[in-house]
Amino acid sequence: MNKRTFLKTTSVLAAGAAFPQLISCKEKPKSDPRTNWAGNLTYSTDNLYTPKNISELQDTIKKLKKVRGLGTKHCFNKIADSTENQISSAAFNKIISLDKDKKTVTVEAGIKYGELCKYLDENGFALYNLASLPHISVAGACATATHGSGIKNGCLASSVSGIEFVNGKGEVINLNKEKDGAEFLGAVVNLGALGIVTKMTLDLQPTFKMKQIVYQNMPMLALEKNFEAIMSAGYSVSLFTDWKNKNINEVWIKSKAEDLKEIAPEFYGAKLQTKNLHPIETLDAINCTDQMGVEGPWYERMPHFKMGFTPSSGKELQSEFFIPFEHAYEGLMAIEKLNAEVSPHLFITEVRAIAADELMMSPFYKKTCVAFHFTWKQETEEVTKLLPSIEEALAPFNPRPHWGKIFTLKPAVLQGRIEKLSEFKDLMTKHDPEGKFRNEFIDKNLF
């Protein structure tokens, strides 16, 4: 299978709009093809709009028949793609207000986490969690239930307490957690299917310092009886493995500074590192957040990569699958049996924990999960053939995929695992009765 055929048969994240009369916010097509961050997907349209305000956004949506929203282009499937039009949220990138009494911040939807964190810290506040990369937009991350790690930490969308979006009818809709109940819970992880998000309010906590330590070479067997204890050893814990020799290559533990009194030389058979490490040990750690127990602000420890480091397009593919936490070790061992097939095409796998939430389309709806995140070499044909084997190995645990990454689960199987799918479809009908925001990804996977 060649690259173009692969792109036509797989799935990516929110992208959407163009109309000849809307010259003021339409970007001129570039001679080079427009691609996602990794370059594995070429968007199916050159019609890209970047409205500067809500009025422009409303006019654009009203005049278009088909449209998808586009964030920071970090999805690896076609969730954001459109054959007709895309609307970029890049111009909606400001901090609107900070409510110190309620401990909330309201931001425009296109702002990146890395642009928000320093402001919050300077004003005495912190977010509850961050993804491994800080270069993604707030709206895009929440729309796909993107997450960090931590058995008590929900996905990034779980911190949302208010949301504003322009729906398929061009209406400005405001919902909040206190008064809008189920409709709010359906609108946060929205897959770009209800409209274009313009504003979000996020719950905050007081700022804090963190320390990060890394251990190397933990036997997988240590996880059999101690999985929960290991994943609970810090505020956020990540395990990295290349599936060779039944070994966890690296254990990253991020702790609140006040909670890390001593640094043990060993951790369940793993040895404390003697230098900063990249998740892929052979790569330079210069762009990774500081380790070795060096104290720093929460936003300079919680992600794996530094805020000031802007990653270039990475020649990689990503897949991620979630299963209930109680089956974590069984799931790990089910994948380990495929080590000979997986390892040759893999850069690294990260294992994380995500707390349960109440969001309709979240993979973590009412269940704490373990995540198996695969960063693949950009070998699209080989990876596409391999994914069904991984999905089948995890099948006894009813895996759900990350909405913005590559998967091959049959739509009927996926739909059967989404408890609130019918209610979400009702919201789509309410806010997008003409199906403006439906695309190939939505039609295939939800309908």
Short mmCIF file of C-alpha atoms in Angstrom, two decimals:
data_model
loop_
_atom_site.label_atom_id
_atom_site.label_comp_id
_atom_site.label_asym_id
_atom_site.label_seq_id
_atom_site.Cartn_x
_atom_site.Cartn_y
_atom_site.Cartn_z
CA MET A 1 0.00 0.00 0.00
CA ASN A 2 1.46 3.37 -0.96
CA LYS A 3 1.27 6.51 1.18
CA ARG A 4 -1.65 8.13 -0.66
CA THR A 5 -3.71 4.95 -0.52
CA PHE A 6 -2.98 4.70 3.19
CA LEU A 7 -4.15 8.25 3.82
CA LYS A 8 -7.43 7.54 2.08
CA THR A 9 -8.13 4.51 4.24
CA THR A 10 -7.15 5.65 7.72
CA SER A 11 -8.53 8.28 10.05
CA VAL A 12 -7.13 12.44 11.94
CA LEU A 13 -8.35 15.66 14.00
CA ALA A 14 -10.46 18.81 13.65
CA ALA A 15 -10.08 20.92 10.46
CA GLY A 16 -12.59 23.07 8.51
CA ALA A 17 -13.77 25.83 6.04
CA ALA A 18 -13.65 27.84 2.79
CA PHE A 19 -15.97 30.01 0.66
CA PRO A 20 -14.97 32.21 -2.28
CA GLN A 21 -16.83 35.28 -0.98
CA LEU A 22 -15.04 35.25 2.39
CA ILE A 23 -11.78 36.71 1.14
CA SER A 24 -10.96 38.50 4.41
CA CYS A 25 -10.23 35.33 6.38
CA LYS A 26 -9.30 32.86 3.67
CA GLU A 27 -5.64 31.95 3.41
CA LYS A 28 -4.06 31.79 -0.03
CA PRO A 29 -3.25 28.22 -1.08
CA LYS A 30 0.43 27.40 -0.77
CA SER A 31 2.28 25.60 -3.53
CA ASP A 32 3.36 22.86 -1.12
CA PRO A 33 0.70 20.37 0.05
CA ARG A 34 -0.80 21.12 3.47
CA THR A 35 0.01 18.32 5.90
CA ASN A 36 -0.41 17.43 9.53
CA TRP A 37 2.44 17.78 12.04
CA ALA A 38 4.00 14.42 11.26
CA GLY A 39 3.61 14.71 7.51
CA ASN A 40 1.84 11.35 7.25
CA LEU A 41 -1.39 12.97 6.10
CA THR A 42 -2.00 15.52 3.36
CA TYR A 43 -5.20 17.45 3.92
CA SER A 44 -7.82 16.96 1.23
CA THR A 45 -8.53 20.65 0.65
CA ASP A 46 -6.56 23.87 0.21
CA ASN A 47 -9.55 25.92 1.39
CA LEU A 48 -8.42 27.15 4.80
CA TYR A 49 -10.04 30.03 6.71
CA THR A 50 -8.56 31.86 9.69
CA PRO A 51 -11.33 34.13 11.03
CA LYS A 52 -10.14 36.85 13.39
CA ASN A 53 -13.28 37.19 15.52
CA ILE A 54 -16.56 35.46 16.32
CA SER A 55 -18.54 37.52 13.79
CA GLU A 56 -16.23 36.41 10.98
CA LEU A 57 -16.43 32.84 12.23
CA GLN A 58 -20.24 32.91 12.27
CA ASP A 59 -20.40 34.31 8.74
CA THR A 60 -17.98 31.66 7.50
CA ILE A 61 -19.89 28.77 9.05
CA LYS A 62 -23.27 30.04 7.80
CA LYS A 63 -22.08 30.23 4.20
CA LEU A 64 -20.35 26.88 4.02
CA LYS A 65 -21.98 23.53 3.41
CA LYS A 66 -19.12 21.44 4.79
CA VAL A 67 -16.41 22.46 7.25
CA ARG A 68 -14.00 21.10 9.86
CA GLY A 69 -12.01 22.89 12.56
CA LEU A 70 -8.21 22.76 12.49
CA GLY A 71 -6.03 23.10 15.60
CA THR A 72 -2.30 22.53 15.86
CA LYS A 73 -2.38 19.64 13.34
CA HIS A 74 -1.08 17.07 15.80
CA CYS A 75 -3.57 14.34 14.92
CA PHE A 76 -2.39 11.38 12.90
CA ASN A 77 -5.71 10.30 11.40
CA LYS A 78 -8.41 12.09 9.37
CA ILE A 79 -10.50 13.46 12.24
CA ALA A 80 -9.68 17.05 11.25
CA ASP A 81 -9.66 16.51 7.51
CA SER A 82 -12.16 17.87 5.03
CA THR A 83 -12.56 17.45 1.30
CA GLU A 84 -14.07 20.95 1.13
CA ASN A 85 -13.14 23.47 3.84
CA GLN A 86 -11.23 23.90 7.09
CA ILE A 87 -11.33 26.65 9.71
CA SER A 88 -8.20 27.34 11.73
CA SER A 89 -8.48 28.48 15.35
CA ALA A 90 -5.00 30.05 15.24
CA ALA A 91 -6.29 33.61 15.66
CA PHE A 92 -8.24 32.70 18.80
CA ASN A 93 -5.16 32.53 21.02
CA LYS A 94 -5.60 34.98 23.91
CA ILE A 95 -6.04 34.71 27.66
CA ILE A 96 -9.39 36.34 28.43
CA SER A 97 -9.62 36.39 32.22
CA LEU A 98 -8.38 34.85 35.46
CA ASP A 99 -10.86 34.41 38.31
CA LYS A 100 -8.71 34.00 41.41
CA ASP A 101 -11.68 33.41 43.69
CA LYS A 102 -13.18 30.62 41.60
CA LYS A 103 -9.72 29.33 40.61
CA THR A 104 -10.51 29.34 36.89
CA VAL A 105 -8.99 30.81 33.75
CA THR A 106 -10.91 31.58 30.57
CA VAL A 107 -8.96 31.38 27.32
CA GLU A 108 -9.58 31.47 23.62
CA ALA A 109 -9.69 27.99 22.16
CA GLY A 110 -6.62 28.16 19.94
CA ILE A 111 -4.13 29.06 22.66
CA LYS A 112 -1.42 26.46 23.22
CA TYR A 113 -0.78 25.02 26.65
CA GLY A 114 2.81 26.20 26.53
CA GLU A 115 1.63 29.80 26.02
CA LEU A 116 -0.75 29.63 28.98
CA CYS A 117 1.30 27.93 31.68
CA LYS A 118 3.84 30.62 32.52
CA TYR A 119 1.06 33.21 32.92
CA LEU A 120 -0.79 30.93 35.33
CA ASP A 121 2.33 30.20 37.36
CA GLU A 122 3.19 33.90 37.66
CA ASN A 123 -0.30 34.47 39.04
CA GLY A 124 -0.09 31.64 41.55
CA PHE A 125 -1.96 28.89 39.73
CA ALA A 126 -1.37 25.62 37.90
CA LEU A 127 -3.27 23.30 35.60
CA TYR A 128 -4.03 19.83 36.90
CA ASN A 129 -2.23 18.05 34.11
CA LEU A 130 -0.39 18.49 30.82
CA ALA A 131 0.29 16.25 27.85
CA SER A 132 3.82 15.13 27.00
CA LEU A 133 4.05 17.95 24.43
CA PRO A 134 3.03 21.49 25.47
CA HIS A 135 2.66 22.67 21.86
CA ILE A 136 -0.96 21.59 21.35
CA SER A 137 -4.03 23.82 21.49
CA VAL A 138 -6.45 23.73 24.40
CA ALA A 139 -9.53 23.13 22.23
CA GLY A 140 -7.95 20.45 20.07
CA ALA A 141 -6.57 18.55 23.06
CA CYS A 142 -9.91 18.63 24.88
CA ALA A 143 -11.92 17.71 21.77
CA THR A 144 -9.98 14.44 21.51
CA ALA A 145 -9.61 13.64 25.25
CA THR A 146 -5.84 14.06 25.07
CA HIS A 147 -4.16 13.35 28.41
CA GLY A 148 -1.05 13.23 30.52
CA SER A 149 -0.45 10.58 33.15
CA GLY A 150 -1.36 10.06 36.79
CA ILE A 151 -3.75 7.58 38.32
CA LYS A 152 -5.60 10.47 40.01
CA ASN A 153 -5.35 12.85 37.04
CA GLY A 154 -8.14 13.06 34.48
CA CYS A 155 -7.60 13.84 30.80
CA LEU A 156 -7.08 17.50 29.91
CA ALA A 157 -10.78 17.88 29.06
CA SER A 158 -11.76 16.96 32.63
CA SER A 159 -10.52 20.39 33.79
CA VAL A 160 -13.00 22.22 31.54
CA SER A 161 -15.81 23.94 33.44
CA GLY A 162 -17.13 26.17 30.63
CA ILE A 163 -17.18 26.08 26.83
CA GLU A 164 -18.27 28.43 24.04
CA PHE A 165 -18.65 27.34 20.42
CA VAL A 166 -20.31 28.41 17.20
CA ASN A 167 -22.56 25.61 16.02
CA GLY A 168 -23.64 24.53 12.55
CA LYS A 169 -26.43 27.11 12.53
CA GLY A 170 -23.97 29.92 13.25
CA GLU A 171 -25.25 30.34 16.81
CA VAL A 172 -22.92 31.17 19.70
CA ILE A 173 -23.49 28.51 22.36
CA ASN A 174 -22.28 28.87 25.96
CA LEU A 175 -22.38 25.88 28.32
CA ASN A 176 -21.00 25.34 31.79
CA LYS A 177 -20.64 22.43 34.15
CA GLU A 178 -22.86 23.85 36.89
CA LYS A 179 -26.00 24.56 34.90
CA ASP A 180 -25.93 22.58 31.67
CA GLY A 181 -25.55 19.01 32.86
CA ALA A 182 -25.52 16.35 30.16
CA GLU A 183 -25.27 18.83 27.29
CA PHE A 184 -22.08 20.26 28.75
CA LEU A 185 -20.67 16.77 29.37
CA GLY A 186 -21.29 15.96 25.72
CA ALA A 187 -19.82 19.16 24.34
CA VAL A 188 -16.32 19.04 25.83
CA VAL A 189 -14.91 15.94 24.10
CA ASN A 190 -16.73 16.92 20.92
CA LEU A 191 -14.53 15.51 18.12
CA GLY A 192 -15.11 18.76 16.24
CA ALA A 193 -18.63 17.50 15.46
CA LEU A 194 -20.75 20.18 17.17
CA GLY A 195 -19.09 23.35 15.88
CA ILE A 196 -15.97 25.46 16.22
CA VAL A 197 -14.93 26.06 19.83
CA THR A 198 -14.02 29.69 20.55
CA LYS A 199 -13.53 29.84 24.31
CA MET A 200 -12.95 27.52 27.27
CA THR A 201 -12.85 27.94 31.05
CA LEU A 202 -10.43 25.67 32.90
CA ASP A 203 -10.34 24.76 36.58
CA LEU A 204 -7.05 25.51 38.34
CA GLN A 205 -5.13 24.57 41.47
CA PRO A 206 -2.52 26.55 43.42
CA THR A 207 0.90 26.60 41.77
CA PHE A 208 3.56 24.17 42.95
CA LYS A 209 7.10 23.01 42.32
CA MET A 210 7.96 19.60 40.90
CA LYS A 211 10.88 17.21 40.71
CA GLN A 212 11.40 14.55 38.08
CA ILE A 213 13.46 11.38 38.42
CA VAL A 214 14.03 8.56 35.96
CA TYR A 215 14.91 4.93 36.59
CA GLN A 216 16.23 2.49 34.01
CA ASN A 217 15.63 -1.19 33.27
CA MET A 218 12.75 -2.44 35.38
CA PRO A 219 11.70 -6.06 34.75
CA MET A 220 8.13 -6.25 33.45
CA LEU A 221 7.54 -8.96 36.02
CA ALA A 222 7.72 -6.27 38.73
CA LEU A 223 4.43 -4.91 37.37
CA GLU A 224 2.49 -8.13 37.93
CA LYS A 225 1.89 -7.53 41.65
CA ASN A 226 2.81 -3.85 41.83
CA PHE A 227 1.25 -2.11 38.83
CA GLU A 228 -0.92 0.24 40.88
CA ALA A 229 1.85 1.01 43.37
CA ILE A 230 4.30 1.80 40.57
CA MET A 231 1.83 4.03 38.69
CA SER A 232 0.97 5.77 41.99
CA ALA A 233 4.61 6.51 42.91
CA GLY A 234 4.36 10.16 41.86
CA TYR A 235 1.95 12.86 40.71
CA SER A 236 2.54 11.56 37.17
CA VAL A 237 4.26 8.33 36.15
CA SER A 238 5.19 7.06 32.68
CA LEU A 239 6.74 3.76 31.67
CA PHE A 240 8.67 3.44 28.40
CA THR A 241 9.39 0.14 26.68
CA ASP A 242 10.59 -1.10 23.30
CA TRP A 243 9.15 -4.57 24.12
CA LYS A 244 12.57 -6.22 24.13
CA ASN A 245 13.65 -8.68 26.83
CA LYS A 246 10.47 -8.18 28.90
CA ASN A 247 11.99 -4.93 30.14
CA ILE A 248 10.69 -1.45 30.97
CA ASN A 249 13.49 0.72 29.57
CA GLU A 250 12.67 3.84 31.60
CA VAL A 251 10.36 4.84 34.46
CA TRP A 252 9.65 8.61 34.62
CA ILE A 253 8.30 9.79 37.99
CA LYS A 254 7.14 13.39 38.34
CA SER A 255 6.35 14.42 41.92
CA LYS A 256 5.36 17.54 43.78
CA ALA A 257 8.61 18.77 45.33
CA GLU A 258 7.12 18.66 48.83
CA ASP A 259 6.27 14.97 48.38
CA LEU A 260 9.72 13.84 47.24
CA LYS A 261 11.85 13.86 50.39
CA GLU A 262 14.38 11.24 49.35
CA ILE A 263 15.47 9.71 46.04
CA ALA A 264 15.98 5.96 46.31
CA PRO A 265 18.80 4.42 44.24
CA GLU A 266 16.49 1.60 43.10
CA PHE A 267 12.81 1.32 42.21
CA TYR A 268 11.30 -2.16 41.84
CA GLY A 269 14.53 -3.45 40.35
CA ALA A 270 15.22 -0.38 38.20
CA LYS A 271 18.35 1.73 38.75
CA LEU A 272 18.38 5.50 39.21
CA GLN A 273 19.68 7.31 36.12
CA THR A 274 22.99 9.18 36.19
CA LYS A 275 22.16 11.69 33.45
CA ASN A 276 19.13 13.26 31.77
CA LEU A 277 17.45 10.87 29.35
CA HIS A 278 15.22 11.07 26.30
CA PRO A 279 12.28 8.59 26.27
CA ILE A 280 14.19 6.93 23.43
CA GLU A 281 17.51 6.40 25.21
CA THR A 282 19.64 6.72 22.07
CA LEU A 283 18.40 10.26 21.40
CA ASP A 284 19.78 13.48 22.87
CA ALA A 285 17.89 14.66 25.98
CA ILE A 286 18.66 18.35 25.38
CA ASN A 287 15.00 19.17 24.64
CA CYS A 288 13.60 17.08 27.49
CA THR A 289 12.43 18.63 30.76
CA ASP A 290 15.02 18.55 33.56
CA GLN A 291 15.34 15.35 35.56
CA MET A 292 17.78 14.19 38.26
CA GLY A 293 15.47 15.52 41.00
CA VAL A 294 16.15 19.16 40.08
CA GLU A 295 13.30 21.32 41.39
CA GLY A 296 11.38 23.49 38.95
CA PRO A 297 7.92 24.92 38.15
CA TRP A 298 5.14 22.40 37.49
CA TYR A 299 4.95 23.37 33.81
CA GLU A 300 8.67 22.67 33.32
CA ARG A 301 8.40 19.14 34.71
CA MET A 302 4.95 17.79 33.86
CA PRO A 303 5.51 17.56 30.07
CA HIS A 304 8.33 15.39 28.77
CA PHE A 305 9.57 18.14 26.46
CA LYS A 306 10.51 21.75 27.16
CA MET A 307 8.08 24.61 26.53
CA GLY A 308 10.66 26.65 24.64
CA PHE A 309 11.44 23.77 22.30
CA THR A 310 9.27 23.90 19.19
CA PRO A 311 9.27 20.45 17.59
CA SER A 312 9.61 20.27 13.84
CA SER A 313 7.49 17.83 11.86
CA GLY A 314 8.33 14.41 13.17
CA LYS A 315 8.53 11.46 10.80
CA GLU A 316 6.53 9.15 12.99
CA LEU A 317 3.10 7.62 13.43
CA GLN A 318 1.17 7.29 16.68
CA SER A 319 -1.44 4.88 17.98
CA GLU A 320 -2.88 4.63 21.46
CA PHE A 321 -5.29 2.23 23.13
CA PHE A 322 -7.04 2.43 26.51
CA ILE A 323 -8.25 -0.44 28.67
CA PRO A 324 -9.63 -0.49 32.24
CA PHE A 325 -6.84 -0.09 34.77
CA GLU A 326 -7.67 -3.35 36.52
CA HIS A 327 -6.56 -5.22 33.40
CA ALA A 328 -3.31 -3.26 32.99
CA TYR A 329 -0.84 -6.10 33.48
CA GLU A 330 -2.87 -8.57 31.45
CA GLY A 331 -3.00 -6.02 28.62
CA LEU A 332 0.72 -5.40 28.88
CA MET A 333 1.45 -9.10 28.60
CA ALA A 334 -0.96 -9.52 25.69
CA ILE A 335 1.03 -6.93 23.73
CA GLU A 336 4.34 -8.38 24.91
CA LYS A 337 3.50 -11.61 23.10
CA LEU A 338 3.66 -9.58 19.86
CA ASN A 339 7.11 -8.19 20.67
CA ALA A 340 8.80 -9.72 17.62
CA GLU A 341 6.28 -8.08 15.29
CA VAL A 342 6.07 -4.75 17.16
CA SER A 343 9.69 -3.89 17.96
CA PRO A 344 11.09 -3.58 14.39
CA HIS A 345 8.60 -0.82 13.51
CA LEU A 346 8.62 0.99 16.86
CA PHE A 347 10.46 3.95 18.32
CA ILE A 348 8.97 3.51 21.81
CA THR A 349 5.78 2.65 23.72
CA GLU A 350 4.67 4.75 26.68
CA VAL A 351 2.39 3.32 29.36
CA ARG A 352 0.31 5.85 31.32
CA ALA A 353 -2.68 6.00 33.69
CA ILE A 354 -5.71 8.29 33.33
CA ALA A 355 -8.45 8.84 35.93
CA ALA A 356 -12.13 8.32 35.20
CA ASP A 357 -14.33 11.23 34.12
CA GLU A 358 -17.98 11.96 33.24
CA LEU A 359 -17.50 13.20 29.66
CA MET A 360 -19.74 11.45 27.11
CA MET A 361 -17.22 10.73 24.37
CA SER A 362 -14.18 10.33 26.59
CA PRO A 363 -12.50 6.89 26.49
CA PHE A 364 -12.25 7.29 30.28
CA TYR A 365 -16.01 7.68 30.82
CA LYS A 366 -16.61 6.32 34.32
CA LYS A 367 -13.45 4.19 34.29
CA THR A 368 -9.82 4.74 35.20
CA CYS A 369 -7.68 3.44 32.35
CA VAL A 370 -4.18 2.43 31.42
CA ALA A 371 -2.92 3.73 28.07
CA PHE A 372 -0.56 1.96 25.67
CA HIS A 373 0.86 4.68 23.41
CA PHE A 374 2.90 3.55 20.39
CA THR A 375 5.25 5.94 18.61
CA TRP A 376 5.98 4.17 15.35
CA LYS A 377 8.50 4.67 12.64
CA GLN A 378 6.76 6.21 9.65
CA GLU A 379 6.27 2.85 7.99
CA THR A 380 2.62 3.23 7.14
CA GLU A 381 2.01 -0.04 5.36
CA GLU A 382 3.66 -2.17 8.02
CA VAL A 383 1.99 -0.33 10.91
CA THR A 384 -1.43 -0.52 9.27
CA LYS A 385 -1.06 -4.28 8.94
CA LEU A 386 0.15 -4.62 12.54
CA LEU A 387 -2.56 -2.62 14.31
CA PRO A 388 -5.33 -5.25 13.96
CA SER A 389 -3.11 -7.73 15.80
CA ILE A 390 -2.66 -5.31 18.71
CA GLU A 391 -6.37 -4.50 18.77
CA GLU A 392 -7.18 -8.22 18.76
CA ALA A 393 -4.70 -8.92 21.55
CA LEU A 394 -6.43 -6.29 23.69
CA ALA A 395 -9.94 -7.32 22.60
CA PRO A 396 -10.78 -9.17 25.88
CA PHE A 397 -10.48 -5.79 27.63
CA ASN A 398 -12.65 -3.81 25.14
CA PRO A 399 -10.00 -1.27 24.12
CA ARG A 400 -10.89 2.24 23.01
CA PRO A 401 -8.52 4.19 20.72
CA HIS A 402 -7.29 7.75 21.10
CA TRP A 403 -9.53 9.85 18.85
CA GLY A 404 -6.61 11.61 17.17
CA LYS A 405 -4.35 8.66 16.45
CA ILE A 406 -4.29 5.76 14.01
CA PHE A 407 -6.49 2.74 14.64
CA THR A 408 -8.27 0.08 12.58
CA LEU A 409 -11.10 -1.01 14.89
CA LYS A 410 -14.26 -1.84 12.96
CA PRO A 411 -16.83 0.96 13.41
CA ALA A 412 -19.49 -1.39 14.81
CA VAL A 413 -17.03 -2.63 17.45
CA LEU A 414 -16.00 0.91 18.41
CA GLN A 415 -19.60 2.13 18.56
CA GLY A 416 -20.54 -0.76 20.82
CA ARG A 417 -17.97 0.45 23.34
CA ILE A 418 -19.28 4.05 23.53
CA GLU A 419 -21.95 4.05 26.20
CA LYS A 420 -23.25 7.56 25.44
CA LEU A 421 -23.03 7.48 21.64
CA SER A 422 -26.77 7.88 21.12
CA GLU A 423 -26.89 10.95 23.37
CA PHE A 424 -23.90 12.48 21.54
CA LYS A 425 -25.61 11.93 18.18
CA ASP A 426 -28.64 13.77 19.58
CA LEU A 427 -26.35 16.72 20.37
CA MET A 428 -24.99 16.60 16.83
CA THR A 429 -28.52 16.78 15.46
CA LYS A 430 -29.36 19.68 17.76
CA HIS A 431 -26.29 21.79 17.01
CA ASP A 432 -25.47 20.69 13.49
CA PRO A 433 -28.75 19.59 11.88
CA GLU A 434 -27.36 19.87 8.35
CA GLY A 435 -24.26 17.83 9.16
CA LYS A 436 -21.82 20.62 8.24
CA PHE A 437 -19.19 19.30 10.62
CA ARG A 438 -19.48 15.67 9.61
CA ASN A 439 -16.60 14.28 7.58
CA GLU A 440 -15.31 10.88 6.53
CA PHE A 441 -13.91 10.14 10.00
CA ILE A 442 -17.16 11.04 11.81
CA ASP A 443 -19.39 9.26 9.30
CA LYS A 444 -17.31 6.09 9.36
CA ASN A 445 -16.64 5.77 13.07
CA LEU A 446 -19.87 7.09 14.59
CA PHE A 447 -22.44 6.26 11.91
#
